[in-house]
């Protein structure tokens, strides 16, 4: 149990997928303009990464390894992730039209979000069990959600500040992301 807690906290804070591994930057920068949209994207990513971690672990350990097809893991993982994202898109379209519209093009981009694929590959390379893969996936997605919501909150406040013209738009967002990454380095002392 202690090992799972360490993996969970480590994936969420110490090895934050966005701020220390620099995976998933496209939705992080693109959807972090409003906290509501960022929270919705975070929830979708939590669902997709957690389920994808479980499915990829099962498929890898029970199909690819026994059939000696480990070299196909990237292609198989991409297909599984694409199917999951389509499922999430259909559910959001049916039950939360406002969030579906707010996420726009970024929802289908979860399919190509390198954080989702990166977690599945890290789980396989680390030889994690099914439970450990799910915990690592959930922790990674929670870390993504924390980072994107913090960024959205900061960006909402930046709108009302007097930012020099040369720093308006993307430059101030990238500087903010860099400062957040520096702040998250402080969590490395936890373990």
PDB file of C-alpha atoms in Angstrom:
ATOM      1  CA  UNK A   1       0.000   0.000   0.000  1.00  0.00           C
ATOM      2  CA  UNK A   2       2.864   2.358   0.835  1.00  0.00           C
ATOM      3  CA  UNK A   3       4.428   1.728  -2.586  1.00  0.00           C
ATOM      4  CA  UNK A   4       1.148   2.593  -4.346  1.00  0.00           C
ATOM      5  CA  UNK A   5       0.844   5.832  -2.371  1.00  0.00           C
ATOM      6  CA  UNK A   6       4.408   6.779  -3.293  1.00  0.00           C
ATOM      7  CA  UNK A   7       3.686   6.065  -6.974  1.00  0.00           C
ATOM      8  CA  UNK A   8       0.453   8.098  -6.806  1.00  0.00           C
ATOM      9  CA  UNK A   9       2.042  11.170  -5.189  1.00  0.00           C
ATOM     10  CA  UNK A  10       5.185  10.830  -7.279  1.00  0.00           C
ATOM     11  CA  UNK A  11       3.235  10.731 -10.540  1.00  0.00           C
ATOM     12  CA  UNK A  12       0.988  13.647  -9.565  1.00  0.00           C
ATOM     13  CA  UNK A  13       3.474  16.056  -8.036  1.00  0.00           C
ATOM     14  CA  UNK A  14       7.130  15.026  -8.237  1.00  0.00           C
ATOM     15  CA  UNK A  15       7.125  13.738 -11.828  1.00  0.00           C
ATOM     16  CA  UNK A  16       4.249  15.878 -13.060  1.00  0.00           C
ATOM     17  CA  UNK A  17       3.597  14.861 -16.638  1.00  0.00           C
ATOM     18  CA  UNK A  18       3.294  18.450 -17.882  1.00  0.00           C
ATOM     19  CA  UNK A  19       5.738  20.357 -15.715  1.00  0.00           C
ATOM     20  CA  UNK A  20       8.625  17.904 -15.403  1.00  0.00           C
ATOM     21  CA  UNK A  21       8.214  15.476 -18.301  1.00  0.00           C
ATOM     22  CA  UNK A  22       6.792  18.059 -20.745  1.00  0.00           C
ATOM     23  CA  UNK A  23       4.161  15.674 -22.110  1.00  0.00           C
ATOM     24  CA  UNK A  24       0.669  16.895 -22.940  1.00  0.00           C
ATOM     25  CA  UNK A  25       1.633  20.523 -23.516  1.00  0.00           C
ATOM     26  CA  UNK A  26      -0.847  21.072 -26.378  1.00  0.00           C
ATOM     27  CA  UNK A  27      -4.019  20.731 -24.280  1.00  0.00           C
ATOM     28  CA  UNK A  28      -2.236  22.259 -21.278  1.00  0.00           C
ATOM     29  CA  UNK A  29      -1.593  25.485 -23.156  1.00  0.00           C
ATOM     30  CA  UNK A  30      -4.684  25.384 -25.374  1.00  0.00           C
ATOM     31  CA  UNK A  31      -7.448  24.625 -22.889  1.00  0.00           C
ATOM     32  CA  UNK A  32      -6.146  26.520 -19.867  1.00  0.00           C
ATOM     33  CA  UNK A  33      -7.875  29.831 -20.592  1.00  0.00           C
ATOM     34  CA  UNK A  34     -10.866  29.249 -18.284  1.00  0.00           C
ATOM     35  CA  UNK A  35     -10.945  27.136 -15.121  1.00  0.00           C
ATOM     36  CA  UNK A  36     -14.251  25.464 -16.017  1.00  0.00           C
ATOM     37  CA  UNK A  37     -12.932  24.265 -19.346  1.00  0.00           C
ATOM     38  CA  UNK A  38      -9.640  23.228 -17.754  1.00  0.00           C
ATOM     39  CA  UNK A  39     -11.464  21.206 -15.092  1.00  0.00           C
ATOM     40  CA  UNK A  40     -13.556  19.493 -17.767  1.00  0.00           C
ATOM     41  CA  UNK A  41     -10.467  18.630 -19.787  1.00  0.00           C
ATOM     42  CA  UNK A  42      -8.786  17.396 -16.613  1.00  0.00           C
ATOM     43  CA  UNK A  43     -11.737  15.134 -15.822  1.00  0.00           C
ATOM     44  CA  UNK A  44     -11.728  13.730 -19.351  1.00  0.00           C
ATOM     45  CA  UNK A  45      -7.975  13.121 -19.163  1.00  0.00           C
ATOM     46  CA  UNK A  46      -8.318  11.435 -15.744  1.00  0.00           C
ATOM     47  CA  UNK A  47     -10.896   9.060 -17.166  1.00  0.00           C
ATOM     48  CA  UNK A  48      -8.974   8.340 -20.377  1.00  0.00           C
ATOM     49  CA  UNK A  49      -5.526   7.889 -18.797  1.00  0.00           C
ATOM     50  CA  UNK A  50      -6.808   5.729 -15.939  1.00  0.00           C
ATOM     51  CA  UNK A  51      -8.834   3.421 -18.181  1.00  0.00           C
ATOM     52  CA  UNK A  52      -6.130   3.419 -20.876  1.00  0.00           C
ATOM     53  CA  UNK A  53      -3.540   2.376 -18.282  1.00  0.00           C
ATOM     54  CA  UNK A  54      -5.681  -0.579 -17.273  1.00  0.00           C
ATOM     55  CA  UNK A  55      -6.553  -1.639 -20.813  1.00  0.00           C
ATOM     56  CA  UNK A  56      -3.025  -1.252 -22.151  1.00  0.00           C
ATOM     57  CA  UNK A  57      -1.636  -3.240 -19.220  1.00  0.00           C
ATOM     58  CA  UNK A  58      -4.135  -6.050 -19.778  1.00  0.00           C
ATOM     59  CA  UNK A  59      -3.623  -6.173 -23.538  1.00  0.00           C
ATOM     60  CA  UNK A  60       0.142  -6.033 -23.197  1.00  0.00           C
ATOM     61  CA  UNK A  61       0.427  -8.713 -20.492  1.00  0.00           C
ATOM     62  CA  UNK A  62      -2.259 -11.098 -21.729  1.00  0.00           C
ATOM     63  CA  UNK A  63      -2.117 -10.708 -25.512  1.00  0.00           C
ATOM     64  CA  UNK A  64       1.064  -9.078 -26.765  1.00  0.00           C
ATOM     65  CA  UNK A  65       3.573 -10.785 -24.445  1.00  0.00           C
ATOM     66  CA  UNK A  66       2.210 -14.348 -24.788  1.00  0.00           C
ATOM     67  CA  UNK A  67       1.978 -13.995 -28.574  1.00  0.00           C
ATOM     68  CA  UNK A  68       5.459 -12.426 -28.712  1.00  0.00           C
ATOM     69  CA  UNK A  69       4.091  -9.270 -30.318  1.00  0.00           C
ATOM     70  CA  UNK A  70       5.573  -6.771 -27.853  1.00  0.00           C
ATOM     71  CA  UNK A  71       6.935  -4.702 -30.738  1.00  0.00           C
ATOM     72  CA  UNK A  72       3.342  -3.751 -31.646  1.00  0.00           C
ATOM     73  CA  UNK A  73       2.667  -2.123 -28.279  1.00  0.00           C
ATOM     74  CA  UNK A  74       2.750   1.478 -29.544  1.00  0.00           C
ATOM     75  CA  UNK A  75       0.300   0.842 -32.379  1.00  0.00           C
ATOM     76  CA  UNK A  76      -2.036  -1.186 -30.169  1.00  0.00           C
ATOM     77  CA  UNK A  77      -1.925   1.438 -27.412  1.00  0.00           C
ATOM     78  CA  UNK A  78      -2.768   4.218 -29.883  1.00  0.00           C
ATOM     79  CA  UNK A  79      -5.785   2.235 -31.128  1.00  0.00           C
ATOM     80  CA  UNK A  80      -7.012   1.578 -27.582  1.00  0.00           C
ATOM     81  CA  UNK A  81      -6.610   5.233 -26.644  1.00  0.00           C
ATOM     82  CA  UNK A  82      -8.425   6.370 -29.794  1.00  0.00           C
ATOM     83  CA  UNK A  83     -11.368   4.097 -28.956  1.00  0.00           C
ATOM     84  CA  UNK A  84     -11.523   5.428 -25.398  1.00  0.00           C
ATOM     85  CA  UNK A  85     -11.470   9.038 -26.550  1.00  0.00           C
ATOM     86  CA  UNK A  86     -14.298   8.353 -28.997  1.00  0.00           C
ATOM     87  CA  UNK A  87     -16.278   6.885 -26.104  1.00  0.00           C
ATOM     88  CA  UNK A  88     -15.622   9.967 -23.932  1.00  0.00           C
ATOM     89  CA  UNK A  89     -16.566  12.242 -26.822  1.00  0.00           C
ATOM     90  CA  UNK A  90     -19.882  10.439 -27.314  1.00  0.00           C
ATOM     91  CA  UNK A  91     -20.686  10.563 -23.587  1.00  0.00           C
ATOM     92  CA  UNK A  92     -19.869  14.276 -23.310  1.00  0.00           C
ATOM     93  CA  UNK A  93     -21.847  15.073 -26.455  1.00  0.00           C
ATOM     94  CA  UNK A  94     -24.886  13.321 -25.005  1.00  0.00           C
ATOM     95  CA  UNK A  95     -24.712  14.380 -21.328  1.00  0.00           C
ATOM     96  CA  UNK A  96     -22.736  17.643 -21.249  1.00  0.00           C
ATOM     97  CA  UNK A  97     -23.154  19.591 -24.465  1.00  0.00           C
ATOM     98  CA  UNK A  98     -21.713  22.775 -22.957  1.00  0.00           C
ATOM     99  CA  UNK A  99     -18.483  21.069 -21.928  1.00  0.00           C
ATOM    100  CA  UNK A 100     -18.343  19.241 -25.256  1.00  0.00           C
ATOM    101  CA  UNK A 101     -18.575  22.570 -27.093  1.00  0.00           C
ATOM    102  CA  UNK A 102     -16.113  24.289 -24.747  1.00  0.00           C
ATOM    103  CA  UNK A 103     -13.469  21.597 -25.233  1.00  0.00           C
ATOM    104  CA  UNK A 104     -13.934  21.818 -28.980  1.00  0.00           C
ATOM    105  CA  UNK A 105     -11.051  20.455 -31.004  1.00  0.00           C
ATOM    106  CA  UNK A 106      -9.036  19.626 -27.894  1.00  0.00           C
ATOM    107  CA  UNK A 107     -11.236  16.676 -26.984  1.00  0.00           C
ATOM    108  CA  UNK A 108     -10.305  14.600 -30.044  1.00  0.00           C
ATOM    109  CA  UNK A 109      -6.720  15.723 -29.478  1.00  0.00           C
ATOM    110  CA  UNK A 110      -6.636  13.616 -26.307  1.00  0.00           C
ATOM    111  CA  UNK A 111      -6.125  10.749 -28.757  1.00  0.00           C
ATOM    112  CA  UNK A 112      -2.813  12.240 -29.797  1.00  0.00           C
ATOM    113  CA  UNK A 113      -1.989  13.626 -26.361  1.00  0.00           C
ATOM    114  CA  UNK A 114       1.464  12.254 -25.798  1.00  0.00           C
ATOM    115  CA  UNK A 115       0.803  12.127 -22.039  1.00  0.00           C
ATOM    116  CA  UNK A 116      -1.775   9.367 -22.485  1.00  0.00           C
ATOM    117  CA  UNK A 117       0.478   7.261 -24.684  1.00  0.00           C
ATOM    118  CA  UNK A 118       3.506   8.149 -22.551  1.00  0.00           C
ATOM    119  CA  UNK A 119       1.883   6.776 -19.390  1.00  0.00           C
ATOM    120  CA  UNK A 120       0.965   3.514 -21.113  1.00  0.00           C
ATOM    121  CA  UNK A 121       4.520   3.075 -22.374  1.00  0.00           C
ATOM    122  CA  UNK A 122       6.057   4.045 -19.011  1.00  0.00           C
ATOM    123  CA  UNK A 123       3.839   1.466 -17.288  1.00  0.00           C
ATOM    124  CA  UNK A 124       5.044  -1.241 -19.666  1.00  0.00           C
ATOM    125  CA  UNK A 125       8.700  -0.208 -19.458  1.00  0.00           C
ATOM    126  CA  UNK A 126       8.541  -0.083 -15.649  1.00  0.00           C
ATOM    127  CA  UNK A 127       6.987  -3.566 -15.643  1.00  0.00           C
ATOM    128  CA  UNK A 128       4.078  -2.379 -13.498  1.00  0.00           C
ATOM    129  CA  UNK A 129       1.294  -4.755 -12.533  1.00  0.00           C
ATOM    130  CA  UNK A 130      -2.314  -3.951 -13.431  1.00  0.00           C
ATOM    131  CA  UNK A 131      -3.005  -2.214 -10.100  1.00  0.00           C
ATOM    132  CA  UNK A 132       0.254  -0.276 -10.167  1.00  0.00           C
ATOM    133  CA  UNK A 133      -0.417   0.795 -13.777  1.00  0.00           C
ATOM    134  CA  UNK A 134      -3.851   2.097 -12.838  1.00  0.00           C
ATOM    135  CA  UNK A 135      -2.477   3.966  -9.815  1.00  0.00           C
ATOM    136  CA  UNK A 136       0.330   5.490 -11.897  1.00  0.00           C
ATOM    137  CA  UNK A 137      -2.151   6.439 -14.616  1.00  0.00           C
ATOM    138  CA  UNK A 138      -4.543   8.027 -12.136  1.00  0.00           C
ATOM    139  CA  UNK A 139      -1.710   9.894 -10.397  1.00  0.00           C
ATOM    140  CA  UNK A 140      -0.375  11.175 -13.701  1.00  0.00           C
ATOM    141  CA  UNK A 141      -3.836  12.329 -14.779  1.00  0.00           C
ATOM    142  CA  UNK A 142      -4.433  13.968 -11.393  1.00  0.00           C
ATOM    143  CA  UNK A 143      -1.130  15.817 -11.792  1.00  0.00           C
ATOM    144  CA  UNK A 144      -2.172  16.956 -15.277  1.00  0.00           C
ATOM    145  CA  UNK A 145      -5.489  18.171 -13.867  1.00  0.00           C
ATOM    146  CA  UNK A 146      -3.808  20.033 -11.009  1.00  0.00           C
ATOM    147  CA  UNK A 147      -1.392  21.736 -13.405  1.00  0.00           C
ATOM    148  CA  UNK A 148      -4.024  22.735 -15.973  1.00  0.00           C
ATOM    149  CA  UNK A 149      -6.425  24.130 -13.343  1.00  0.00           C
ATOM    150  CA  UNK A 150      -3.640  26.149 -11.690  1.00  0.00           C
ATOM    151  CA  UNK A 151      -2.586  27.472 -15.102  1.00  0.00           C
ATOM    152  CA  UNK A 152      -6.192  28.398 -15.946  1.00  0.00           C
ATOM    153  CA  UNK A 153      -6.567  30.268 -12.659  1.00  0.00           C
ATOM    154  CA  UNK A 154      -3.368  32.195 -13.291  1.00  0.00           C
ATOM    155  CA  UNK A 155      -4.361  32.979 -16.891  1.00  0.00           C
ATOM    156  CA  UNK A 156      -7.741  34.300 -15.735  1.00  0.00           C
ATOM    157  CA  UNK A 157      -5.949  36.689 -13.377  1.00  0.00           C
ATOM    158  CA  UNK A 158      -3.396  37.712 -16.000  1.00  0.00           C
ATOM    159  CA  UNK A 159      -6.258  39.005 -18.176  1.00  0.00           C
ATOM    160  CA  UNK A 160      -6.847  41.845 -15.717  1.00  0.00           C
ATOM    161  CA  UNK A 161      -3.183  42.770 -15.254  1.00  0.00           C
ATOM    162  CA  UNK A 162      -1.120  45.274 -17.145  1.00  0.00           C
ATOM    163  CA  UNK A 163       1.206  42.976 -19.105  1.00  0.00           C
ATOM    164  CA  UNK A 164       3.776  44.645 -21.390  1.00  0.00           C
ATOM    165  CA  UNK A 165       2.773  44.375 -25.036  1.00  0.00           C
ATOM    166  CA  UNK A 166       5.744  42.199 -25.984  1.00  0.00           C
ATOM    167  CA  UNK A 167       4.766  39.646 -23.316  1.00  0.00           C
ATOM    168  CA  UNK A 168       1.037  39.476 -24.055  1.00  0.00           C
ATOM    169  CA  UNK A 169      -0.392  36.170 -25.272  1.00  0.00           C
ATOM    170  CA  UNK A 170       1.856  33.142 -25.597  1.00  0.00           C
ATOM    171  CA  UNK A 171       5.039  34.645 -24.079  1.00  0.00           C
ATOM    172  CA  UNK A 172       3.464  35.320 -20.675  1.00  0.00           C
ATOM    173  CA  UNK A 173       1.782  31.903 -20.723  1.00  0.00           C
ATOM    174  CA  UNK A 174       5.100  30.164 -21.417  1.00  0.00           C
ATOM    175  CA  UNK A 175       6.852  32.194 -18.717  1.00  0.00           C
ATOM    176  CA  UNK A 176       4.073  31.232 -16.296  1.00  0.00           C
ATOM    177  CA  UNK A 177       4.426  27.558 -17.242  1.00  0.00           C
ATOM    178  CA  UNK A 178       8.171  27.786 -16.642  1.00  0.00           C
ATOM    179  CA  UNK A 179       7.638  29.339 -13.215  1.00  0.00           C
ATOM    180  CA  UNK A 180       5.110  26.638 -12.377  1.00  0.00           C
ATOM    181  CA  UNK A 181       7.657  23.985 -13.391  1.00  0.00           C
ATOM    182  CA  UNK A 182      10.221  25.580 -11.085  1.00  0.00           C
ATOM    183  CA  UNK A 183       7.660  25.630  -8.262  1.00  0.00           C
ATOM    184  CA  UNK A 184       6.853  21.937  -8.783  1.00  0.00           C
ATOM    185  CA  UNK A 185      10.547  21.078  -8.427  1.00  0.00           C
ATOM    186  CA  UNK A 186       9.971  21.811  -4.744  1.00  0.00           C
ATOM    187  CA  UNK A 187       7.937  18.605  -4.519  1.00  0.00           C
ATOM    188  CA  UNK A 188      11.014  16.546  -5.421  1.00  0.00           C
ATOM    189  CA  UNK A 189      12.061  16.693  -1.776  1.00  0.00           C
ATOM    190  CA  UNK A 190       8.999  14.673  -0.727  1.00  0.00           C
ATOM    191  CA  UNK A 191      10.692  11.352  -1.404  1.00  0.00           C
TER     192      UNK A 191
END
